[in-house]
PDB file of C-alpha atoms in Angstrom:
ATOM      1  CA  UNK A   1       0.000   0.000   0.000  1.00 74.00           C
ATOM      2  CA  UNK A   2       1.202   3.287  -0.837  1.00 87.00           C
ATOM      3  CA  UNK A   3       2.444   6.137   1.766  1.00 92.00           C
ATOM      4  CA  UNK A   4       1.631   9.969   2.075  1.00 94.00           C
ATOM      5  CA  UNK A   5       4.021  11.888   2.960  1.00 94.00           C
ATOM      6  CA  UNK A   6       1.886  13.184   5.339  1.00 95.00           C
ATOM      7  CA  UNK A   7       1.934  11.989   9.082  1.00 96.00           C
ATOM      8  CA  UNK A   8       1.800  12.982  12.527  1.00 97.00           C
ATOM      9  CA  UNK A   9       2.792  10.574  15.191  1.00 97.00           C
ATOM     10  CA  UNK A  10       3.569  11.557  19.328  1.00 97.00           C
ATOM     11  CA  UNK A  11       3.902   9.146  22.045  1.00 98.00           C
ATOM     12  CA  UNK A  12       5.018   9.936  25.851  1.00 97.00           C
ATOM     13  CA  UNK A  13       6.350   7.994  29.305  1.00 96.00           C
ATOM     14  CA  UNK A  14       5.404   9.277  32.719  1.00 95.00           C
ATOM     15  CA  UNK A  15       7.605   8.123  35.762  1.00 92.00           C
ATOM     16  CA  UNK A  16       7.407   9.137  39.181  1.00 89.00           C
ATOM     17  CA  UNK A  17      10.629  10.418  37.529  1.00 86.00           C
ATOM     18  CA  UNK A  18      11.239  12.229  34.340  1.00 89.00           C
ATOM     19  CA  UNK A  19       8.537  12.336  31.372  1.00 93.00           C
ATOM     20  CA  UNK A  20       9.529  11.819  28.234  1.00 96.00           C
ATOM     21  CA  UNK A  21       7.570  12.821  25.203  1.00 97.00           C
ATOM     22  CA  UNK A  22       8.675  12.510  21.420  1.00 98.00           C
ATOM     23  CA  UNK A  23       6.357  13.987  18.275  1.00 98.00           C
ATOM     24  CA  UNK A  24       7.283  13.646  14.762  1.00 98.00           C
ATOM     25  CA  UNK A  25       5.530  15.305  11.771  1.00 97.00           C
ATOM     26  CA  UNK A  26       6.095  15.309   8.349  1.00 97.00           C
ATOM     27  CA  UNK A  27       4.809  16.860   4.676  1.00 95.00           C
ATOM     28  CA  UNK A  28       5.858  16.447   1.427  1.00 93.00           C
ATOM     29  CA  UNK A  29       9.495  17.185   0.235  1.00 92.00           C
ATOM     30  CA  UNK A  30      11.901  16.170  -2.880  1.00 88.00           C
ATOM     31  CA  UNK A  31      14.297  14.315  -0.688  1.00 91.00           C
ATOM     32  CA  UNK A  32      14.182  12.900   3.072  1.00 94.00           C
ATOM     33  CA  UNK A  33      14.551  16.462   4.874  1.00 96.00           C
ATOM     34  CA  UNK A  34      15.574  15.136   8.467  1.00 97.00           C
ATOM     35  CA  UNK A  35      14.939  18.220  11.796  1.00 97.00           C
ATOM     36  CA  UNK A  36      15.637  17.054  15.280  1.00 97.00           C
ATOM     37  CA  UNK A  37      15.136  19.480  18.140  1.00 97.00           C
ATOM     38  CA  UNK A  38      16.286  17.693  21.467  1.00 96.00           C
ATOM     39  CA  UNK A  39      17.814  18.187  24.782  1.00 92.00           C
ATOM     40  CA  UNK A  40      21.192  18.543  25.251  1.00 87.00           C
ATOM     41  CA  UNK A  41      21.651  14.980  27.347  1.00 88.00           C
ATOM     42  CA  UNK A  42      19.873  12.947  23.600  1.00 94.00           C
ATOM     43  CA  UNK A  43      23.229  14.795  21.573  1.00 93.00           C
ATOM     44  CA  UNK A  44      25.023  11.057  21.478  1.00 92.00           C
ATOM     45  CA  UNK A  45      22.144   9.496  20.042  1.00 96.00           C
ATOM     46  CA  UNK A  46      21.654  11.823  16.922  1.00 96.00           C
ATOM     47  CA  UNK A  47      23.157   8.998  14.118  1.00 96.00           C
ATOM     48  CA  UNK A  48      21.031   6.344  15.501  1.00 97.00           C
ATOM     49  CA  UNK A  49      18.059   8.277  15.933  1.00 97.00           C
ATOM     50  CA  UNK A  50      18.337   9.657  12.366  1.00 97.00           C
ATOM     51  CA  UNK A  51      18.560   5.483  11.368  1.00 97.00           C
ATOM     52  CA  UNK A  52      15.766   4.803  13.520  1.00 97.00           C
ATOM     53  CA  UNK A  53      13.802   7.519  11.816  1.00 97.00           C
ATOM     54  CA  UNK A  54      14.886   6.479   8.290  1.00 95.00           C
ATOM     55  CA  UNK A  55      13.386   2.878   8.798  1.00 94.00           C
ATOM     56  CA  UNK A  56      10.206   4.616   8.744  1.00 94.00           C
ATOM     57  CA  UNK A  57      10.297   7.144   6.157  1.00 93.00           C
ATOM     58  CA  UNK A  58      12.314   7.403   2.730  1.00 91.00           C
ATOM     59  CA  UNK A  59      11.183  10.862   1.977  1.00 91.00           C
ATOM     60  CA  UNK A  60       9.360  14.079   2.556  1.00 94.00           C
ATOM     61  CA  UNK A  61      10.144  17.037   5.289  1.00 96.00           C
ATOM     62  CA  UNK A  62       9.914  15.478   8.896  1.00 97.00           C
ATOM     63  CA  UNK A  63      10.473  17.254  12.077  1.00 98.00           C
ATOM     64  CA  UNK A  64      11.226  15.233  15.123  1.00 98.00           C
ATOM     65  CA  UNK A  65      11.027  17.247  18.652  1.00 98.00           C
ATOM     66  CA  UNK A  66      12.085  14.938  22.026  1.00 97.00           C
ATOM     67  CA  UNK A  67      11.312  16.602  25.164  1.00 96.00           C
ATOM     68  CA  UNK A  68      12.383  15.971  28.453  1.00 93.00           C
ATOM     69  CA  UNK A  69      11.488  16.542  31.869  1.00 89.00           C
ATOM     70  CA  UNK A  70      13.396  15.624  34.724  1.00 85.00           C
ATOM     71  CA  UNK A  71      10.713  15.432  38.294  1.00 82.00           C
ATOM     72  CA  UNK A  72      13.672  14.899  40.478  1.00 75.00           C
ATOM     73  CA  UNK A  73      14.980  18.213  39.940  1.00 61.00           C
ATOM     74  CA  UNK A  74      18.968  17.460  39.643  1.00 59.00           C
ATOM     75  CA  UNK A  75      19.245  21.091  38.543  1.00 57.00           C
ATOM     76  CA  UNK A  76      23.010  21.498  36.788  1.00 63.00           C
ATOM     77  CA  UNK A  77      25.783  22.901  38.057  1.00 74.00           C
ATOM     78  CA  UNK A  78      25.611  26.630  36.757  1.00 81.00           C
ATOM     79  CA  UNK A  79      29.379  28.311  37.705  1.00 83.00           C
ATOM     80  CA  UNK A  80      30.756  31.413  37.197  1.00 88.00           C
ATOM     81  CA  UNK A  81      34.204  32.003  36.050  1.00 91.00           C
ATOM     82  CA  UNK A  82      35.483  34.407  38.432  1.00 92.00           C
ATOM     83  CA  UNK A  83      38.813  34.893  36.944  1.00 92.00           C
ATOM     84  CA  UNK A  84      37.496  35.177  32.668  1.00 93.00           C
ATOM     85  CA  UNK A  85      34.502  37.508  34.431  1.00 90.00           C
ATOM     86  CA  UNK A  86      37.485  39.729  35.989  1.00 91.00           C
ATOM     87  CA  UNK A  87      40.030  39.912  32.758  1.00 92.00           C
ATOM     88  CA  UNK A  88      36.885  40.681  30.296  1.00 91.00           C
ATOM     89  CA  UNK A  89      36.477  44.132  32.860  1.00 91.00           C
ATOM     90  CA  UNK A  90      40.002  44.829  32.838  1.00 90.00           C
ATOM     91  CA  UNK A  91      39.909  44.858  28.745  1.00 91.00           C
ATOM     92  CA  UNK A  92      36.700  47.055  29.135  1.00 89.00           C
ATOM     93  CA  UNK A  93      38.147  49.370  31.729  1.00 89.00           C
ATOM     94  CA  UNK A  94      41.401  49.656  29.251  1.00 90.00           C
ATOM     95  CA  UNK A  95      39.283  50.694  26.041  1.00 89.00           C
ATOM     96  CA  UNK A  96      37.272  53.126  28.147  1.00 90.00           C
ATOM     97  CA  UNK A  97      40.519  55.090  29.054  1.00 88.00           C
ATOM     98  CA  UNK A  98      41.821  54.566  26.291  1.00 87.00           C
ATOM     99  CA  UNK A  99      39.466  55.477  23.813  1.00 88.00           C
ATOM    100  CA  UNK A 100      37.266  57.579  25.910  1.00 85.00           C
ATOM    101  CA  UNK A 101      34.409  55.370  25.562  1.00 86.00           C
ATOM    102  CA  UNK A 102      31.611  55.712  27.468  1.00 85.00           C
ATOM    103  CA  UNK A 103      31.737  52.197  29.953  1.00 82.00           C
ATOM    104  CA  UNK A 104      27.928  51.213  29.366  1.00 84.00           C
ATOM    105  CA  UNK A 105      28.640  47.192  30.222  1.00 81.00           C
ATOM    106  CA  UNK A 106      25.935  45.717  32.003  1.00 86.00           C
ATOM    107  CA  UNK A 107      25.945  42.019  33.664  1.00 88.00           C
ATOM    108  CA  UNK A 108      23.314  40.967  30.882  1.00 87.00           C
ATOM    109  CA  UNK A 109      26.388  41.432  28.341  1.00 87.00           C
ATOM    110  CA  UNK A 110      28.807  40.098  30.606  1.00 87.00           C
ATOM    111  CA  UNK A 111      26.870  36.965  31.050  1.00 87.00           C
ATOM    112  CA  UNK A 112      26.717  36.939  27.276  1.00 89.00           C
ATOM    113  CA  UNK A 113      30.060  36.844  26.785  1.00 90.00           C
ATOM    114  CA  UNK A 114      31.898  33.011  26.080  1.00 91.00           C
ATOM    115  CA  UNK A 115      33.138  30.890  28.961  1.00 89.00           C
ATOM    116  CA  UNK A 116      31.746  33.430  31.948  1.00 89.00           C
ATOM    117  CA  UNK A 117      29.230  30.390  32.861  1.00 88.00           C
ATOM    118  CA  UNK A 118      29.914  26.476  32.890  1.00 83.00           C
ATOM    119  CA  UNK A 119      27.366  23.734  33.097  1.00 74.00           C
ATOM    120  CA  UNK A 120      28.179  20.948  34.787  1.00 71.00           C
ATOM    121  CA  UNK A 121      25.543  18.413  34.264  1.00 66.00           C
ATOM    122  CA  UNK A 122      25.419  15.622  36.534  1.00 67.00           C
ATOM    123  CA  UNK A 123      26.997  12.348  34.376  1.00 71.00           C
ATOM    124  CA  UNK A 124      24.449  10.239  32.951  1.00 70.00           C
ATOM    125  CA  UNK A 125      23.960   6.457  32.548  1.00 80.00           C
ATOM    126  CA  UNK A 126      23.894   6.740  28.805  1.00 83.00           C
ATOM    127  CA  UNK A 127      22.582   3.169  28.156  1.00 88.00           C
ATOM    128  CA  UNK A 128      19.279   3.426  30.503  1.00 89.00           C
ATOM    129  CA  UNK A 129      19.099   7.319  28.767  1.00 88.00           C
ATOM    130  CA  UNK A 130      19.200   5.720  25.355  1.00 92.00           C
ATOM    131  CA  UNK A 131      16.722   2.444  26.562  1.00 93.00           C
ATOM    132  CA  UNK A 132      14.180   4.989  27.796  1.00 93.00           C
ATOM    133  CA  UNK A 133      14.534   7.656  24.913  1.00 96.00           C
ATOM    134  CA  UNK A 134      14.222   5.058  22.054  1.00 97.00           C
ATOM    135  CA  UNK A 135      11.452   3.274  23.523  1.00 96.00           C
ATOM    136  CA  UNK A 136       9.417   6.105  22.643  1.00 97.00           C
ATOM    137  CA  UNK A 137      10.687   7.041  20.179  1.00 98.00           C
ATOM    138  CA  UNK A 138       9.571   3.607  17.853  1.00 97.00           C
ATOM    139  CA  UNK A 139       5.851   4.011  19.805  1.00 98.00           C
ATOM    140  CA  UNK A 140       6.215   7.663  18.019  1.00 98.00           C
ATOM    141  CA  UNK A 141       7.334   5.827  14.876  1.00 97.00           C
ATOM    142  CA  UNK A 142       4.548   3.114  14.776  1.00 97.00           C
ATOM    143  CA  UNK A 143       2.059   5.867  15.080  1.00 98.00           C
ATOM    144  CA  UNK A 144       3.512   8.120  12.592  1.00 97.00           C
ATOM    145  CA  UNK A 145       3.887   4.931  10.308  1.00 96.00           C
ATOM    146  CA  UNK A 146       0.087   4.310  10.629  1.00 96.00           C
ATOM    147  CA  UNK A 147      -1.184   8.143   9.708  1.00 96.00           C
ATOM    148  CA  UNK A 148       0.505   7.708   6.918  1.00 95.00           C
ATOM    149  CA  UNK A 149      -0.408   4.585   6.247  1.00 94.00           C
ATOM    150  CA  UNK A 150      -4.134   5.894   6.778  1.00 95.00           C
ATOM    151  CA  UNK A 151      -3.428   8.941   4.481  1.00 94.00           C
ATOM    152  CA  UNK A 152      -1.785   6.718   1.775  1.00 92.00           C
ATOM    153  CA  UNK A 153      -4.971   4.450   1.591  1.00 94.00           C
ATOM    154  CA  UNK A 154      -6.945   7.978   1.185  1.00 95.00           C
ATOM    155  CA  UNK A 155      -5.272   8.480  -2.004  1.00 95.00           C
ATOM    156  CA  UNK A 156      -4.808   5.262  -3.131  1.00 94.00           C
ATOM    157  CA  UNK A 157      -8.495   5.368  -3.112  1.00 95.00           C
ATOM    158  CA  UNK A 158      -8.781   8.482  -5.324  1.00 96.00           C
ATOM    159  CA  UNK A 159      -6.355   7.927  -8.166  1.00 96.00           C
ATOM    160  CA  UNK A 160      -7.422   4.940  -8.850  1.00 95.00           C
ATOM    161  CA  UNK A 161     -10.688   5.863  -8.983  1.00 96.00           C
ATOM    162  CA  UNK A 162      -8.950   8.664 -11.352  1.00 97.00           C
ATOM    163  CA  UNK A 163      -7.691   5.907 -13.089  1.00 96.00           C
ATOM    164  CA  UNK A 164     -11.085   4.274 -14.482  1.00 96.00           C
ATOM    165  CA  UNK A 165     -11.928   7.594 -15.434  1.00 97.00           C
ATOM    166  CA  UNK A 166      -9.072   8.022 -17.559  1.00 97.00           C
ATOM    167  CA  UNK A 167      -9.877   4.330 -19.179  1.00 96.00           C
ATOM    168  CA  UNK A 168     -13.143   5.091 -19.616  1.00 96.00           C
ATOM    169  CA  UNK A 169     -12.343   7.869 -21.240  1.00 96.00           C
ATOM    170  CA  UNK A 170     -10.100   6.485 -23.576  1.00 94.00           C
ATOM    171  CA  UNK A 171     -12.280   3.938 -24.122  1.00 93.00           C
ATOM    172  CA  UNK A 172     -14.810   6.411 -25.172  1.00 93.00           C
ATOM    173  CA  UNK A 173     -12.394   7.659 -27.667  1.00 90.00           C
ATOM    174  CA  UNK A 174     -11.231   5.080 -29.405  1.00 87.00           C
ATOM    175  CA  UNK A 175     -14.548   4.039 -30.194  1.00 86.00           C
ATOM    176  CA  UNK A 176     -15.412   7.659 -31.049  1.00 84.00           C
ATOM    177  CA  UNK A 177     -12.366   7.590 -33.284  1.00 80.00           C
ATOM    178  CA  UNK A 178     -14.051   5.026 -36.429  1.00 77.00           C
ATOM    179  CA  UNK A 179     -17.501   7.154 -36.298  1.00 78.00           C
ATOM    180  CA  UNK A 180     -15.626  10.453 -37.248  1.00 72.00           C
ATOM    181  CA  UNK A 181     -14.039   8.734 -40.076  1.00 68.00           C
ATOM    182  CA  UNK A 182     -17.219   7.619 -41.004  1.00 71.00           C
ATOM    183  CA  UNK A 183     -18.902  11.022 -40.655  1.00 66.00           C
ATOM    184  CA  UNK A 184     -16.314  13.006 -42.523  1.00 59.00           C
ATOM    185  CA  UNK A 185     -16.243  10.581 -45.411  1.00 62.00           C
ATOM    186  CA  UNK A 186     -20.565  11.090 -45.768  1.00 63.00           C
ATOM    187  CA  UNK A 187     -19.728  14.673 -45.709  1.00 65.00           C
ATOM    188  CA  UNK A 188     -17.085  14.673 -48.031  1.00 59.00           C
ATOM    189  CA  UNK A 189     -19.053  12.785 -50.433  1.00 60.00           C
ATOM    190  CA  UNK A 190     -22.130  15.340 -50.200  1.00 64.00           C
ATOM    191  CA  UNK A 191     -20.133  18.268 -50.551  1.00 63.00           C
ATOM    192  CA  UNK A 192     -18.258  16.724 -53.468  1.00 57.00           C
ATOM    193  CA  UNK A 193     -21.999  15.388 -55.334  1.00 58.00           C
ATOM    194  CA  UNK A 194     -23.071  19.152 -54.833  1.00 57.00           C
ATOM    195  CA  UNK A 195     -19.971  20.979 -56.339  1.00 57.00           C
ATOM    196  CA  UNK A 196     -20.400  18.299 -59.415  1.00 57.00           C
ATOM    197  CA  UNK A 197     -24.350  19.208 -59.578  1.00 59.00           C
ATOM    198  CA  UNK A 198     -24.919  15.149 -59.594  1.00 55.00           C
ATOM    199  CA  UNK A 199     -22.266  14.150 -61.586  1.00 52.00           C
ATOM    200  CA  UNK A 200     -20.141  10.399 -60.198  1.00 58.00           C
ATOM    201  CA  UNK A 201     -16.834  10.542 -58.228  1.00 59.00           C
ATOM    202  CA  UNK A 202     -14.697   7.557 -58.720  1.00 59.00           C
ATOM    203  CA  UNK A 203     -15.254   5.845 -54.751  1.00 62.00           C
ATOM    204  CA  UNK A 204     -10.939   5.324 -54.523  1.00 65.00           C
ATOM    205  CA  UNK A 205     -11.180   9.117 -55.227  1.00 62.00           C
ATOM    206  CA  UNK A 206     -13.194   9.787 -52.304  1.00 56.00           C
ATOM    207  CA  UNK A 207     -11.121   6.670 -50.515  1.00 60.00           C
ATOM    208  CA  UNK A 208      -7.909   8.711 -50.548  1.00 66.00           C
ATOM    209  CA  UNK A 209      -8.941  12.258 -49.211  1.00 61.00           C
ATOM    210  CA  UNK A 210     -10.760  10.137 -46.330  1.00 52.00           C
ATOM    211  CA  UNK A 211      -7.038   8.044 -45.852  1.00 63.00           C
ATOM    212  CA  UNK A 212      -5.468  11.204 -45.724  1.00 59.00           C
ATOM    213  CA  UNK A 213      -7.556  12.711 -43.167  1.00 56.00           C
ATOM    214  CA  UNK A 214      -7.454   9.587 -40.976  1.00 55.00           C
ATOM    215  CA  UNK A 215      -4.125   9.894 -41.365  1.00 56.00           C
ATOM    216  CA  UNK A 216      -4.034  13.461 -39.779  1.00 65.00           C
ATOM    217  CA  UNK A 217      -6.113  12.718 -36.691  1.00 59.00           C
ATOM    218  CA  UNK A 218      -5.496   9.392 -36.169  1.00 73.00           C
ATOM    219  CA  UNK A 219      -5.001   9.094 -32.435  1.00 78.00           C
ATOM    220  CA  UNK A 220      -4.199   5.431 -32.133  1.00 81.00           C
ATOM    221  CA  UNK A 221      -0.587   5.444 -31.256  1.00 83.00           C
ATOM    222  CA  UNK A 222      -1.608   7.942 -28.260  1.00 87.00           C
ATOM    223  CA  UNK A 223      -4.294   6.009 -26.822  1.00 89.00           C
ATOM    224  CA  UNK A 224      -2.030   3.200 -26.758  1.00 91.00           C
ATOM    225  CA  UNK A 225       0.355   4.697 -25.200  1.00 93.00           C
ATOM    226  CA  UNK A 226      -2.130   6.266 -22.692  1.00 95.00           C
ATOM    227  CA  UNK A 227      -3.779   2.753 -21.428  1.00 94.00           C
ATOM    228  CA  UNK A 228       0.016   1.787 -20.736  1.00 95.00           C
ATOM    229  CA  UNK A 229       0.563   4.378 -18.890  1.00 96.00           C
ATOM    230  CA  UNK A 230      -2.391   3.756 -16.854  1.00 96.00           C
ATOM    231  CA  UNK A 231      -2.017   0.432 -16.477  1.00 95.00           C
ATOM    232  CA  UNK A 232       2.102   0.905 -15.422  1.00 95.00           C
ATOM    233  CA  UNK A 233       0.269   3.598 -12.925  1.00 95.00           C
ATOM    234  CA  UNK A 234      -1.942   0.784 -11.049  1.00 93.00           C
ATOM    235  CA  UNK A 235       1.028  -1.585 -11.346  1.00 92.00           C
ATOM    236  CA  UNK A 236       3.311   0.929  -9.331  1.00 91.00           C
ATOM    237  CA  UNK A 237       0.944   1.854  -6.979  1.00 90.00           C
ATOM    238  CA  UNK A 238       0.600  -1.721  -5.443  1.00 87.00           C
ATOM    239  CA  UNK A 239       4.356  -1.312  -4.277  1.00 82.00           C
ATOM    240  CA  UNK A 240       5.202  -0.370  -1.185  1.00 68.00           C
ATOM    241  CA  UNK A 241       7.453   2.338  -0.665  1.00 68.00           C
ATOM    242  CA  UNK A 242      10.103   5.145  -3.108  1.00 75.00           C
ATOM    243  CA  UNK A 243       7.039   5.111  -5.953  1.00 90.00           C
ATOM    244  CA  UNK A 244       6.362   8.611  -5.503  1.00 90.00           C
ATOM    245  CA  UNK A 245       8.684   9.529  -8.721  1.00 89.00           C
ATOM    246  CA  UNK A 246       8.169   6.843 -10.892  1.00 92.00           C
ATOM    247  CA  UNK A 247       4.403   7.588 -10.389  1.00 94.00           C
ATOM    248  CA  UNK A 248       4.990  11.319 -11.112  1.00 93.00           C
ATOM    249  CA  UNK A 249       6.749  10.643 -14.572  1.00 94.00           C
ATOM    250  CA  UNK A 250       3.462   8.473 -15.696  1.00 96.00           C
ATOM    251  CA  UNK A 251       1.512  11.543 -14.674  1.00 96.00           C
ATOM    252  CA  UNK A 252       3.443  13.406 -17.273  1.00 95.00           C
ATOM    253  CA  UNK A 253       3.780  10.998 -19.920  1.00 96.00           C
ATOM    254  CA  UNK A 254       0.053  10.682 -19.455  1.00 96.00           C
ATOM    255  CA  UNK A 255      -0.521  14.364 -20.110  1.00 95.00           C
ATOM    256  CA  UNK A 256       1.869  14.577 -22.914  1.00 94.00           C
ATOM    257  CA  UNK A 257      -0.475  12.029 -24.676  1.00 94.00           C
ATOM    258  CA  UNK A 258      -3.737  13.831 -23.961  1.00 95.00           C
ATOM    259  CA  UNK A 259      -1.914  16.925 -25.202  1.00 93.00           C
ATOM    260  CA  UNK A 260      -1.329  15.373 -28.787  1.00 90.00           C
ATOM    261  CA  UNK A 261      -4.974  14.064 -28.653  1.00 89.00           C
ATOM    262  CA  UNK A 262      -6.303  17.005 -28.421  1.00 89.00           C
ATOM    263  CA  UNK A 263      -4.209  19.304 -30.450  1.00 83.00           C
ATOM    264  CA  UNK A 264      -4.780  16.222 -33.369  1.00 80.00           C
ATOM    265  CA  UNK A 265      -8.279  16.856 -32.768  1.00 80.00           C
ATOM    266  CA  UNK A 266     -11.200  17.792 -35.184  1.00 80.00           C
ATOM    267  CA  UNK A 267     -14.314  16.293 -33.294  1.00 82.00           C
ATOM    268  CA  UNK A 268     -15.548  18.087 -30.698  1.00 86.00           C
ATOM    269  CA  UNK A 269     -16.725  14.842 -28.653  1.00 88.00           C
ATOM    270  CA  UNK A 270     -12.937  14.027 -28.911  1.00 88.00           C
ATOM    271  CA  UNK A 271     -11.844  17.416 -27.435  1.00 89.00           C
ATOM    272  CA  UNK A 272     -13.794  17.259 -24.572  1.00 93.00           C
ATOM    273  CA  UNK A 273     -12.837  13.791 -23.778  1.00 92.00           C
ATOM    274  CA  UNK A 274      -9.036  15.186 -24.232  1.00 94.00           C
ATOM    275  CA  UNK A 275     -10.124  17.938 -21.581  1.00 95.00           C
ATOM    276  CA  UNK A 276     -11.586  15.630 -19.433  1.00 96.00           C
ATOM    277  CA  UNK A 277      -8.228  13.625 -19.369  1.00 96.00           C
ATOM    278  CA  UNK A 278      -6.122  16.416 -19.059  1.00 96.00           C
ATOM    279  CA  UNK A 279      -8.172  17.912 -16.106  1.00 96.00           C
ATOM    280  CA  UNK A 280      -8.400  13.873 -14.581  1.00 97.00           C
ATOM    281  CA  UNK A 281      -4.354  13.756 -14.796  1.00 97.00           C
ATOM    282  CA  UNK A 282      -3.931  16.830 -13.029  1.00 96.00           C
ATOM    283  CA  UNK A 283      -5.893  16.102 -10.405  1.00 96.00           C
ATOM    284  CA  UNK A 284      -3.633  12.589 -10.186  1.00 96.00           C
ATOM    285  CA  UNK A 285      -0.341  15.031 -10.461  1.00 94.00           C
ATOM    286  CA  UNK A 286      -0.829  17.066  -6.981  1.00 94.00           C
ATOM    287  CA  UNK A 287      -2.295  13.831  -5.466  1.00 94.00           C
ATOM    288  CA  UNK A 288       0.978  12.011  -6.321  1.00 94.00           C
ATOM    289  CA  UNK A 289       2.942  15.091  -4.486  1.00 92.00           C
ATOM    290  CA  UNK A 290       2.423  13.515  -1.283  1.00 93.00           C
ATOM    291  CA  UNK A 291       3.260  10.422  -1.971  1.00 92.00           C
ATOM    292  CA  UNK A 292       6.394   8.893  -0.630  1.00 90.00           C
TER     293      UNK A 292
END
């Protein structure tokens, strides 16, 4: 079953203490467009979140935010570096004289300033971190997975739908395609009896212009062409996942045909069925954009 690109998925654990909570979202994008916004103790486990994620999704723009709150309260060490603090005033005090420059330092700009605070965050067991974080994070995944899932069957459901349209339609013009013949060659003939006031026509005379004219509109090739496309379409869409492209190119081969039908077009139930293609391929075009 095809995916969308489109998905949402969150899931969250609750101790007595920390709670966890990871959401991922995604929409359609050329490539796999990877955004992780996490706390600073998850920074080790970037590579093999970003695998984790991938095993989910091949492609489109997803956004992964981890949160993480911490109910025992082992606030960080927050220091201040006494000695930087007292050189960057020195350097300040040395410009002012210098320079005559008005001193208009304020803490907010010392504390600003690089190395004036450290963090000392109290060490972690990295391996029960890691247990707890990608725990959720693959209940986050599943869900995602599913929305999409969902999503994909939503559209699976509509272009093929868009689909039999598009074979009926062709359908309709291929055996539209014989009564124009049929209906130029009668009116040929009039017109021809009424410029020669009654006089005969030799029939291979009248044979030739209607060859030529078949010739000219004949569509054949195109409709071909177009049920191949369609059925190459329904083929693809059965896969599973990285058909987003492939399906896009059928899209516009598809159109390209309905464009030659129409612009080789003298009937005017022929034109409107090459309208109603065009108009029924769109519609299948920006469908296909969210699919993986």
């Amino acid at each position: 079953m095809i995916k969308s690109m489109t998905g949402f998925g969150r899931a969250e654990e609750i101790t007595d203490d920390y709670k966890l909570s990871v959401e991922i979202k995604s929409v359609n994008h050329r490539y796999l467009d990877l955004n992780i916004k996490m706390p600073r103790r998850f920074f080790p486990f970037e590579a093999e979140i970003r695998n984790i994620i991938k095993k989910y999704v091949s492609r489109g723009k997803v956004d992964l935010f981890i949160n993480y709150l911490d109910f025992k309260d082992k606030a960080s060490g927050v220091y201040l570096n006494k000695n930087i603090v007292k050189k960057y005033l020195d350097i300040g005090l040395e410009l002012c004289k210098e320079y005559k420059i008005v001193d208009d330092l304020k803490v907010s700009h010392l504390l600003n300033l690089p190395d004036v605070i450290s963090i000392d965050e109290p060490k972690l067991d990295e391996d029960k971190v890691k247990s707890q974080l990608f725990k959720v994070l693959e209940e986050a995944c599943k869900v995602f997975l599913g929305t999409r899932e969902s999503e994909g069957e939503k559209l699976f459901t509509d272009i093929n739908s868009k689909l039999e349209l598009l074979t009926d339609t062709a359908d309709n013009i291929k055996e539209r395609y014989p009564q124009v013949l049929e209906e130029y060659k009668s009116k040929l003939t009039l017109k021809v009896n009424e410029l020669l006031s009654g006089a005969s026509i030799e029939e291979n005379r009248i044979a030739t212009e209607v060859t030529l004219f078949a010739d000219k509109i004949c569509v054949d090739e195109e409709v071909v062409r177009l049920f191949s496309h369609i059925k190459a379409m329904n083929d693809e869409m059965k896969l599973d996942t990285g058909i987003g492209r492939k399906l896009d190119f059928l899209a516009q081969e598809m159109n390209r045909e309905a464009n030659t039908i129409l612009s080789k077009s003298t009937d005017l139930n022929i034109a409107n069925y090459a309208i109603i293609l065009k108009t029924e391929i769109e519609k299948i075009r920006e469908q296909i954009q969210n699919i993986e």
